[in-house]
């Protein structure tokens, strides 16, 4: 599996798409953050756009997974005798590293800016707690890419998911339902209404991650590749 | 067992109700160049995808160097190089970088293999040129280079000369022959350019509508396609004596149904007819026959369609 990870990292270093998406993510979040920076800390302000920015994770999954199916790059890995589980895991880990990384790095940069300009503390504990929910958020586009194995249907289903999510976030009772959704946890943190016992939320994140991980792998494990 | 590189036994591949492959059995022997012939949709690429692990058979077994089962097949596939349809390349990378990705994922420690392989396919001078600026022929060559990167014992090329100009086609043909001759590489090439396959392959596998119609060696094919006079007579023994004694030739073959195939006197049919008539031998058919390669393959495919 280390070979797959190395090959993926080599590709990332030479591919403009992931860097462009990560830069775009940072710029868009930075535009949105000042809207909420009145009496809200920079850290909390930069949590607010996370669910709305999932389309950037969808774009990343299209570039790093869907496109690889479309261009038959993944097929090359299979035909070279690599285990499908190793291919899946290597691909997913590098995707999660980039997609979760761009959320965390953006959060950290804005928190640091809050520390420098307004003396706000950087809540490393909260970032660490939210990390599984970020992974859960990023797993959704990856799941769609492994299920549909192309760009077109992954994009279509990703947009449908995005619309449903946006609609659900506009629902008045979203604060109650947010507990059960990985993208809802950053909303709870933004509103500063996280429950005192976080184990329940972590368990929900873990269930989401396990279900999406298993579903993605099952969709890839014995599937015919074009 | 290593003399059989690949074997499939009773392979069927169904997509819903349509059988892309129907109970196919085939053995490929070490050191041969197999031309895989069939119309579009005949099942060539489906079989190649099953061999390379991109798809799973509905029923039947695949053996690579005598090994079967998912884990064993995965292991054996490391000995295969393949180019299936168009090459999978990263357009924003150079030829070298594309090869480097493949070298890493295939776990090949020696970096110098990249330059050697690029030189082998005539792409050593592409430098920093991105693959998106390559011609179709250059991309095809790079695809072949990637297939050769792990020095495979079994090379599978699906339509490798697509997009190549005549010079490129000749170079690929010479490369395939060289790989086969110098390294004993077993090669399976599918192509719809029959003339090119004939110039390259040592054996032919004809597939139609998901079934193997015929496996034939180059010699057998030449024999079947050779121009000859076909003599049909109920008195074949007498006719043979006439050929030997009056026409002084042994250059003929007697087929199981008694038909005689005479390879001499192709330009003097009357002499043969006269000699047989002199001995009052009843001749029910006398004609010059022999297929062109294209006729032969089309006949086989047409025959299967009936």
Coordinates of C-alpha atoms in Angstrom, one line a residue:
Chain A
X1 CA 0.0 0.0 0.0
X2 CA 2.9 2.3 0.6
X3 CA 3.6 2.2 -3.1
X4 CA 0.1 3.5 -3.9
X5 CA 0.4 6.3 -1.3
X6 CA 3.8 7.3 -2.7
X7 CA 2.5 7.3 -6.3
X8 CA -0.5 9.4 -5.2
X9 CA 1.7 11.9 -3.4
X10 CA 3.9 12.2 -6.4
X11 CA 0.9 12.9 -8.5
X12 CA -0.4 15.5 -6.0
X13 CA 3.0 17.3 -6.2
X14 CA 2.8 17.5 -10.0
X15 CA -0.9 18.2 -10.3
X16 CA -2.2 21.7 -10.3
X17 CA -5.9 20.7 -9.5
X18 CA -5.7 19.9 -5.7
X19 CA -3.5 23.0 -5.0
X20 CA -5.9 25.2 -7.0
X21 CA -8.9 23.7 -5.1
X22 CA -7.2 24.1 -1.7
X23 CA -6.2 27.7 -2.6
X24 CA -9.8 28.4 -3.8
X25 CA -11.2 27.0 -0.5
X26 CA -9.0 29.2 1.6
X27 CA -9.8 32.3 -0.4
X28 CA -13.6 31.7 -0.3
X29 CA -13.6 31.0 3.4
X30 CA -11.5 34.1 4.0
X31 CA -14.1 36.1 2.1
X32 CA -16.9 34.7 4.3
X33 CA -15.2 34.9 7.7
X34 CA -15.3 38.7 8.1
X35 CA -19.1 38.6 7.9
X36 CA -19.2 36.9 11.3
X37 CA -16.2 38.4 13.1
X38 CA -18.1 41.0 15.2
X39 CA -18.4 39.4 18.6
X40 CA -17.6 36.0 17.3
X41 CA -14.1 34.7 17.3
X42 CA -12.2 34.2 14.1
X43 CA -12.1 30.5 14.8
X44 CA -15.8 30.3 15.2
X45 CA -16.4 32.5 12.1
X46 CA -14.3 30.2 10.0
X47 CA -16.3 27.2 11.2
X48 CA -19.5 28.6 9.7
X49 CA -18.7 28.2 6.0
X50 CA -17.5 24.6 6.4
X51 CA -20.8 22.9 5.5
X52 CA -21.4 25.4 2.6
X53 CA -18.0 24.8 1.2
X54 CA -18.5 21.0 0.7
X55 CA -18.7 21.7 -3.0
X56 CA -14.9 22.2 -2.8
X57 CA -14.5 18.7 -1.3
X58 CA -16.8 17.4 -4.1
X59 CA -14.5 19.1 -6.7
X60 CA -11.5 17.5 -5.0
X61 CA -13.1 14.0 -5.0
X62 CA -13.9 14.5 -8.7
X63 CA -10.3 15.4 -9.5
X64 CA -8.6 12.8 -7.3
X65 CA -11.0 9.9 -7.6
X66 CA -13.8 10.3 -10.2
X67 CA -11.3 11.6 -12.8
X68 CA -9.0 8.7 -12.0
X69 CA -11.8 6.2 -12.8
X70 CA -12.7 8.1 -16.0
X71 CA -9.2 8.3 -17.3
X72 CA -8.6 4.6 -16.3
X73 CA -5.7 5.4 -14.0
X74 CA -7.1 3.3 -11.2
X75 CA -7.6 0.5 -13.6
X76 CA -3.8 0.6 -14.3
X77 CA -3.2 0.0 -10.6
X78 CA -5.5 -3.0 -10.6
X79 CA -3.9 -4.5 -13.8
X80 CA -0.5 -4.1 -12.2
X81 CA -1.4 -6.6 -9.5
X82 CA -2.1 -4.3 -6.6
X83 CA -4.7 -5.4 -4.1
X84 CA -8.0 -3.5 -4.5
X85 CA -8.0 -2.8 -0.8
X86 CA -4.6 -1.3 -0.9
X87 CA -5.5 0.8 -3.9
X88 CA -8.7 1.9 -2.2
X89 CA -7.0 2.7 1.1
X90 CA -4.0 4.5 -0.5
X91 CA -6.3 6.6 -2.7
X92 CA -8.7 7.4 0.1
X93 CA -6.0 8.3 2.7
X94 CA -4.3 10.8 0.3
X95 CA -7.7 12.3 -0.6
X96 CA -8.6 12.6 3.1
X97 CA -5.2 14.1 3.9
X98 CA -5.8 16.9 1.3
X99 CA -9.5 17.4 1.8
X100 CA -9.4 17.4 5.6
X101 CA -6.1 19.2 5.6
X102 CA -7.5 22.2 3.7
X103 CA -10.3 22.6 6.3
X104 CA -7.9 22.3 9.3
X105 CA -5.2 24.5 7.8
X106 CA -7.8 27.2 6.9
X107 CA -9.2 27.0 10.5
X108 CA -5.7 27.3 11.9
X109 CA -4.7 30.2 9.8
X110 CA -7.8 32.1 10.7
X111 CA -7.4 31.2 14.4
X112 CA -3.9 32.4 14.2
X113 CA -5.1 35.7 12.7
X114 CA -7.6 36.0 15.6
X115 CA -4.8 35.4 18.0
X116 CA -2.5 38.1 16.5
X117 CA -5.2 40.8 15.9
X118 CA -7.6 40.2 18.8
X119 CA -5.7 38.0 21.2
X120 CA -8.2 35.1 20.7
X121 CA -7.0 31.7 22.0
X122 CA -6.6 28.9 19.5
X123 CA -9.0 26.2 20.6
X124 CA -6.9 23.2 19.7
X125 CA -9.1 20.9 21.7
X126 CA -12.2 21.8 19.7
X127 CA -10.3 21.5 16.4
X128 CA -9.2 18.0 17.5
X129 CA -12.7 17.1 18.5
X130 CA -14.1 18.3 15.2
X131 CA -11.5 16.4 13.2
X132 CA -13.6 13.2 12.9
X133 CA -16.6 15.3 11.7
X134 CA -14.4 16.9 9.0
X135 CA -13.3 13.4 8.0
X136 CA -17.0 12.4 7.9
X137 CA -17.8 15.4 5.7
X138 CA -14.9 14.6 3.3
X139 CA -15.9 10.9 3.1
X140 CA -19.3 11.8 1.5
X141 CA -17.9 13.0 -1.9
X142 CA -15.4 10.1 -1.8
X143 CA -18.2 7.6 -1.2
X144 CA -20.1 9.1 -4.2
X145 CA -16.9 8.9 -6.4
X146 CA -16.3 5.2 -5.5
X147 CA -19.9 4.3 -6.0
X148 CA -20.3 6.0 -9.4
X149 CA -16.7 5.7 -10.6
X150 CA -16.8 8.6 -13.0
X151 CA -16.9 12.4 -13.1
X152 CA -20.5 13.0 -14.4
X153 CA -22.6 11.0 -12.0
X154 CA -20.3 11.8 -9.1
X155 CA -20.8 15.5 -9.8
X156 CA -24.6 15.1 -10.3
X157 CA -25.1 13.1 -7.1
X158 CA -22.7 15.5 -5.3
X159 CA -24.8 18.5 -6.3
X160 CA -28.0 16.8 -5.2
X161 CA -26.4 16.0 -1.9
X162 CA -25.2 19.6 -1.6
X163 CA -28.7 21.0 -2.3
X164 CA -30.3 18.7 0.2
X165 CA -27.7 19.7 2.8
X166 CA -28.2 23.5 2.2
X167 CA -32.0 23.1 2.5
X168 CA -31.6 21.1 5.7
X169 CA -29.3 23.7 7.2
X170 CA -32.0 26.3 6.6
X171 CA -34.5 24.3 8.6
X172 CA -35.4 25.9 11.9
X173 CA -34.9 22.6 13.8
X174 CA -31.4 22.0 12.4
X175 CA -29.8 22.5 15.8
X176 CA -31.5 19.4 17.0
X177 CA -30.8 17.4 13.9
X178 CA -27.2 18.7 13.6
X179 CA -26.1 16.2 16.3
X180 CA -26.7 13.3 13.8
X181 CA -24.9 14.9 10.9
X182 CA -21.1 15.2 10.5
X183 CA -21.5 18.6 8.7
X184 CA -23.8 19.7 11.5
X185 CA -21.1 19.4 14.2
X186 CA -19.2 22.4 12.9
X187 CA -22.5 24.3 12.9
X188 CA -23.0 23.4 16.6
X189 CA -19.5 24.5 17.4
X190 CA -20.0 27.8 15.5
X191 CA -23.2 28.5 17.5
X192 CA -21.3 27.5 20.6
X193 CA -23.9 24.9 21.6
X194 CA -21.8 21.8 21.7
X195 CA -23.0 19.4 24.4
X196 CA -20.8 19.0 27.4
X197 CA -20.4 15.3 26.8
X198 CA -18.8 15.0 23.4
X199 CA -18.6 11.2 23.3
X200 CA -22.1 10.9 21.7
X201 CA -21.0 13.2 18.8
X202 CA -17.7 11.3 18.4
X203 CA -19.7 8.1 18.2
X204 CA -21.9 9.5 15.5
X205 CA -18.9 10.7 13.5
X206 CA -17.3 7.2 13.9
X207 CA -20.5 5.6 12.6
X208 CA -20.7 7.9 9.6
X209 CA -17.0 7.3 8.8
X210 CA -17.3 3.5 9.2
X211 CA -20.5 3.3 7.1
X212 CA -19.1 5.5 4.3
X213 CA -15.8 3.7 4.4
X214 CA -17.4 0.3 4.2
X215 CA -19.9 1.4 1.5
X216 CA -17.1 3.0 -0.6
X217 CA -14.9 -0.2 -0.4
X218 CA -17.8 -2.5 -1.1
X219 CA -18.7 -0.5 -4.2
X220 CA -15.1 -0.8 -5.4
X221 CA -14.1 -4.3 -4.2
X222 CA -15.7 -6.5 -6.8
X223 CA -16.9 -4.0 -9.3
X224 CA -16.1 -4.2 -13.0
X225 CA -14.0 -1.3 -14.1
X226 CA -14.4 0.0 -17.7
Chain B
X1 CA 3.1 -25.7 -16.1
X2 CA 5.1 -22.4 -16.9
X3 CA 4.8 -23.2 -20.6
X4 CA 1.2 -22.2 -20.3
X5 CA 1.1 -18.5 -19.5
X6 CA -2.6 -18.0 -19.4
X7 CA -5.5 -20.3 -19.5
X8 CA -9.2 -19.6 -19.2
X9 CA -11.7 -22.5 -18.7
X10 CA -15.3 -22.1 -19.5
X11 CA -15.4 -18.4 -18.9
X12 CA -18.7 -16.7 -19.2
X13 CA -19.2 -13.0 -18.7
X14 CA -22.8 -11.7 -18.6
X15 CA -24.0 -8.1 -18.5
X16 CA -27.7 -8.5 -17.5
X17 CA -29.0 -11.0 -20.1
X18 CA -26.3 -10.4 -22.7
X19 CA -23.3 -12.7 -22.7
X20 CA -20.2 -10.8 -23.7
X21 CA -18.3 -14.1 -23.4
X22 CA -19.9 -17.4 -23.6
X23 CA -18.1 -20.4 -22.2
X24 CA -14.7 -19.5 -23.6
X25 CA -11.8 -21.7 -23.1
X26 CA -8.3 -20.7 -24.3
X27 CA -4.7 -21.5 -23.6
X28 CA -1.8 -19.2 -24.4
X29 CA 1.7 -20.7 -24.6
X30 CA 4.9 -19.1 -23.6
X31 CA 7.0 -17.3 -26.2
X32 CA 4.2 -16.9 -28.8
X33 CA 2.7 -13.8 -30.3
X34 CA -1.1 -14.2 -30.4
X35 CA -3.2 -12.1 -32.7
X36 CA -6.6 -11.7 -31.2
X37 CA -9.1 -11.1 -34.0
X38 CA -12.7 -10.2 -33.8
X39 CA -15.2 -7.5 -34.7
X40 CA -16.1 -4.7 -32.4
X41 CA -18.1 -6.1 -29.5
X42 CA -17.0 -9.7 -30.2
X43 CA -15.6 -10.0 -26.7
X44 CA -11.8 -9.2 -27.2
X45 CA -11.6 -6.4 -24.6
X46 CA -13.9 -8.2 -22.2
X47 CA -11.6 -11.2 -22.1
X48 CA -8.6 -8.9 -21.7
X49 CA -10.3 -7.1 -18.8
X50 CA -11.0 -10.4 -17.1
X51 CA -7.3 -11.5 -17.5
X52 CA -6.1 -8.2 -16.1
X53 CA -8.5 -8.2 -13.2
X54 CA -10.6 -5.2 -14.2
X55 CA -13.7 -7.3 -14.4
X56 CA -14.8 -10.6 -12.8
X57 CA -16.2 -13.5 -14.7
X58 CA -19.8 -14.6 -14.2
X59 CA -18.5 -18.2 -14.3
X60 CA -15.4 -20.1 -15.2
X61 CA -11.8 -20.0 -14.1
X62 CA -8.7 -18.0 -15.1
X63 CA -5.2 -19.3 -14.6
X64 CA -2.0 -17.3 -14.9
X65 CA 1.1 -19.4 -14.9
X66 CA -1.0 -22.2 -13.5
X67 CA -2.3 -20.2 -10.6
X68 CA -5.9 -19.3 -9.9
X69 CA -7.9 -17.7 -7.1
X70 CA -8.1 -13.9 -6.4
X71 CA -5.0 -13.6 -4.3
X72 CA -2.8 -15.8 -6.6
X73 CA -4.0 -14.0 -9.7
X74 CA -3.3 -10.7 -8.2
X75 CA 0.3 -11.8 -7.5
X76 CA 0.8 -13.2 -11.0
X77 CA -0.5 -10.0 -12.6
X78 CA 2.7 -8.3 -11.6
X79 CA 4.3 -10.4 -14.4
X80 CA 1.9 -8.8 -16.9
X81 CA 2.2 -5.6 -18.8
X82 CA -0.9 -4.2 -20.5
X83 CA -2.2 -1.4 -22.7
X84 CA -6.0 -1.6 -22.9
X85 CA -7.6 0.6 -25.5
X86 CA -6.2 4.1 -25.1
X87 CA -3.4 4.7 -22.7
X88 CA -4.1 6.1 -19.2
X89 CA -1.9 9.1 -19.0
X90 CA -1.7 12.3 -16.9
X91 CA -1.9 15.2 -19.4
X92 CA -0.2 17.7 -17.1
X93 CA 2.9 15.5 -16.6
X94 CA 5.8 14.8 -18.9
X95 CA 6.5 11.4 -20.3
X96 CA 9.1 10.8 -17.7
X97 CA 6.8 11.9 -14.8
X98 CA 4.1 9.6 -16.1
X99 CA 6.6 6.7 -16.1
X100 CA 7.7 7.7 -12.7
X101 CA 4.2 7.4 -11.3
X102 CA 3.9 3.9 -12.8
X103 CA 7.4 3.0 -11.6
X104 CA 6.5 3.9 -8.0
X105 CA 3.1 2.1 -8.0
X106 CA 4.7 -1.0 -9.6
X107 CA 7.4 -1.0 -7.0
X108 CA 10.3 -1.0 -9.4
X109 CA 13.5 0.2 -7.6
X110 CA 15.7 1.0 -10.6
X111 CA 14.9 4.5 -11.9
X112 CA 17.1 4.1 -15.0
X113 CA 14.5 1.7 -16.4
X114 CA 12.5 4.8 -17.3
X115 CA 15.1 6.2 -19.7
X116 CA 15.8 2.8 -21.2
X117 CA 12.1 2.1 -21.8
X118 CA 11.4 5.6 -23.3
X119 CA 14.4 5.1 -25.6
X120 CA 13.0 1.7 -26.6
X121 CA 9.7 3.3 -27.8
X122 CA 11.4 6.4 -29.3
X123 CA 10.3 8.9 -26.7
X124 CA 13.7 9.7 -25.1
X125 CA 13.8 13.2 -26.6
X126 CA 10.5 14.6 -25.4
X127 CA 12.1 16.4 -22.4
X128 CA 9.7 18.8 -20.6
X129 CA 6.9 18.5 -23.1
X130 CA 3.6 17.8 -21.3
X131 CA 1.7 14.8 -22.4
X132 CA -1.3 17.0 -23.3
X133 CA 0.8 18.3 -26.2
X134 CA 1.7 14.8 -27.5
X135 CA 0.3 13.5 -30.7
X136 CA -1.9 10.4 -30.7
X137 CA 1.0 8.3 -31.8
X138 CA 3.3 9.6 -29.1
X139 CA 0.6 8.9 -26.4
X140 CA 0.2 5.4 -27.8
X141 CA 4.0 4.8 -27.6
X142 CA 4.0 6.1 -24.1
X143 CA 1.2 3.7 -23.2
X144 CA 3.3 0.8 -24.6
X145 CA 6.3 2.1 -22.6
X146 CA 4.3 2.0 -19.4
X147 CA 3.2 -1.6 -20.3
X148 CA 6.8 -2.5 -20.7
X149 CA 8.1 -0.8 -17.6
X150 CA 8.0 -3.9 -15.4
X151 CA 9.8 -6.0 -18.0
X152 CA 6.7 -8.2 -18.2
X153 CA 6.7 -11.9 -19.2
X154 CA 3.3 -11.5 -20.7
X155 CA 2.3 -8.4 -22.7
X156 CA -1.3 -7.6 -23.5
X157 CA -1.8 -4.9 -26.1
X158 CA -5.4 -4.0 -27.0
X159 CA -5.3 -2.0 -30.3
X160 CA -1.7 -0.8 -29.8
X161 CA -1.3 0.7 -33.3
X162 CA -4.4 3.0 -33.1
X163 CA -3.4 6.4 -34.2
X164 CA 0.1 5.4 -35.4
X165 CA 1.4 6.5 -38.8
X166 CA 2.9 3.8 -41.1
X167 CA 6.4 4.4 -39.7
X168 CA 5.1 4.1 -36.2
X169 CA 3.2 0.9 -37.0
X170 CA 6.4 -0.6 -38.4
X171 CA 8.3 0.5 -35.4
X172 CA 5.8 -1.1 -33.0
X173 CA 5.7 -4.2 -35.1
X174 CA 9.5 -4.5 -34.9
X175 CA 9.5 -3.7 -31.2
X176 CA 6.9 -6.5 -30.5
X177 CA 9.0 -9.0 -32.6
X178 CA 12.1 -7.9 -30.8
X179 CA 10.6 -8.3 -27.3
X180 CA 9.3 -11.7 -28.3
X181 CA 12.6 -12.9 -29.8
X182 CA 15.1 -11.4 -27.4
X183 CA 13.2 -11.8 -24.1
X184 CA 10.8 -14.7 -25.0
X185 CA 7.9 -12.4 -24.1
X186 CA 4.5 -13.9 -24.7
X187 CA 2.3 -11.2 -26.4
X188 CA -1.4 -11.0 -27.0
X189 CA -2.3 -8.3 -29.4
X190 CA -5.8 -7.4 -30.4
X191 CA -6.3 -5.3 -33.5
X192 CA -8.8 -4.9 -36.3
X193 CA -6.0 -4.3 -38.8
X194 CA -5.7 -7.9 -40.0
X195 CA -2.7 -7.3 -42.3
X196 CA -0.7 -5.9 -39.4
X197 CA -1.6 -8.8 -37.2
X198 CA -0.6 -11.2 -39.9
X199 CA 2.8 -9.5 -40.1
X200 CA 3.3 -9.7 -36.4
X201 CA 1.6 -12.7 -34.8
X202 CA 2.7 -16.3 -34.8
X203 CA -0.7 -17.6 -33.7
X204 CA -4.2 -16.4 -34.1
X205 CA -7.3 -16.5 -32.0
X206 CA -10.6 -15.6 -33.7
X207 CA -13.5 -14.6 -31.5
X208 CA -17.0 -13.8 -32.5
X209 CA -20.1 -13.1 -30.5
X210 CA -18.4 -14.0 -27.3
X211 CA -17.1 -17.4 -28.5
X212 CA -13.7 -18.5 -29.7
X213 CA -14.3 -19.6 -33.3
X214 CA -10.8 -20.8 -34.0
X215 CA -7.2 -21.0 -32.7
X216 CA -4.8 -21.4 -35.6
X217 CA -1.0 -21.1 -36.0
X218 CA 0.6 -19.0 -38.7
X219 CA 1.7 -22.1 -40.6
X220 CA -1.7 -23.6 -40.4
X221 CA -3.2 -20.4 -41.6
X222 CA -0.8 -20.1 -44.5
X223 CA -1.6 -23.7 -45.4
X224 CA -5.3 -23.0 -45.3
X225 CA -4.9 -19.8 -47.3
X226 CA -2.5 -21.3 -49.9
X227 CA -3.6 -21.2 -53.5
X228 CA -4.2 -24.7 -54.8
X229 CA -6.2 -26.8 -57.3
X230 CA -9.0 -28.5 -55.5
X231 CA -9.9 -31.9 -57.1
X232 CA -13.1 -33.6 -56.0
X233 CA -13.4 -37.1 -57.2
X234 CA -14.9 -40.4 -55.9
X235 CA -11.7 -42.1 -57.2
X236 CA -9.0 -40.3 -55.2
X237 CA -6.6 -43.2 -55.2
X238 CA -6.6 -43.4 -59.0
X239 CA -6.3 -39.6 -59.2
X240 CA -3.2 -39.7 -57.0
X241 CA -1.6 -42.2 -59.3
X242 CA -2.3 -40.0 -62.2
X243 CA -0.8 -37.0 -60.4
X244 CA 2.4 -39.0 -59.5
X245 CA 2.9 -40.9 -62.7
X246 CA 1.6 -38.7 -65.5
X247 CA 2.1 -35.2 -64.0
X248 CA 5.2 -36.3 -61.9
X249 CA 4.2 -34.3 -58.8
X250 CA 4.0 -35.1 -55.1
X251 CA 3.1 -31.6 -54.2
X252 CA -0.4 -32.3 -53.1
X253 CA -2.4 -33.2 -50.0
X254 CA -5.4 -35.6 -49.6
X255 CA -8.0 -34.2 -47.2
X256 CA -10.0 -36.4 -44.9
X257 CA -13.0 -36.2 -47.2
X258 CA -10.9 -37.4 -50.2
X259 CA -10.6 -34.0 -51.8
X260 CA -7.1 -33.5 -53.3
X261 CA -5.3 -30.2 -52.9
X262 CA -2.7 -29.8 -55.7
X263 CA -0.2 -27.0 -55.3
X264 CA 1.4 -27.4 -58.8
X265 CA 0.0 -26.5 -62.2
X266 CA -1.9 -23.5 -60.9
X267 CA -1.4 -21.9 -64.3
X268 CA -2.3 -25.0 -66.2
X269 CA -5.6 -26.3 -65.0
X270 CA -6.3 -27.9 -68.4
X271 CA -3.3 -30.2 -68.2
X272 CA -4.5 -31.6 -64.9
X273 CA -8.1 -32.0 -66.2
X274 CA -6.7 -33.7 -69.4
X275 CA -4.5 -36.1 -67.5
X276 CA -7.4 -37.2 -65.2
X277 CA -9.8 -37.5 -68.2
X278 CA -7.4 -39.7 -70.1
X279 CA -7.6 -42.3 -67.3
X280 CA -11.4 -41.9 -67.3
X281 CA -11.4 -40.6 -63.7
X282 CA -14.7 -39.1 -62.8
X283 CA -14.1 -35.5 -61.5
X284 CA -16.9 -33.8 -59.8
X285 CA -15.1 -30.6 -59.0
X286 CA -11.9 -29.0 -60.3
X287 CA -11.1 -25.4 -59.4
X288 CA -8.3 -23.1 -58.2
X289 CA -9.1 -22.0 -54.7
X290 CA -7.5 -20.4 -51.6
X291 CA -8.6 -17.5 -49.4
X292 CA -7.0 -14.2 -48.8
X293 CA -6.4 -13.7 -45.1
X294 CA -9.3 -11.2 -44.9
X295 CA -11.6 -13.7 -46.7
X296 CA -10.5 -16.4 -44.3
X297 CA -11.2 -14.4 -41.2
X298 CA -14.5 -13.0 -42.5
X299 CA -15.5 -16.6 -43.6
X300 CA -14.8 -17.8 -40.1
X301 CA -16.7 -14.9 -38.4
X302 CA -19.5 -15.2 -41.0
X303 CA -19.6 -18.9 -40.4
X304 CA -20.0 -18.5 -36.7
X305 CA -22.8 -16.0 -37.3
X306 CA -24.9 -18.5 -39.2

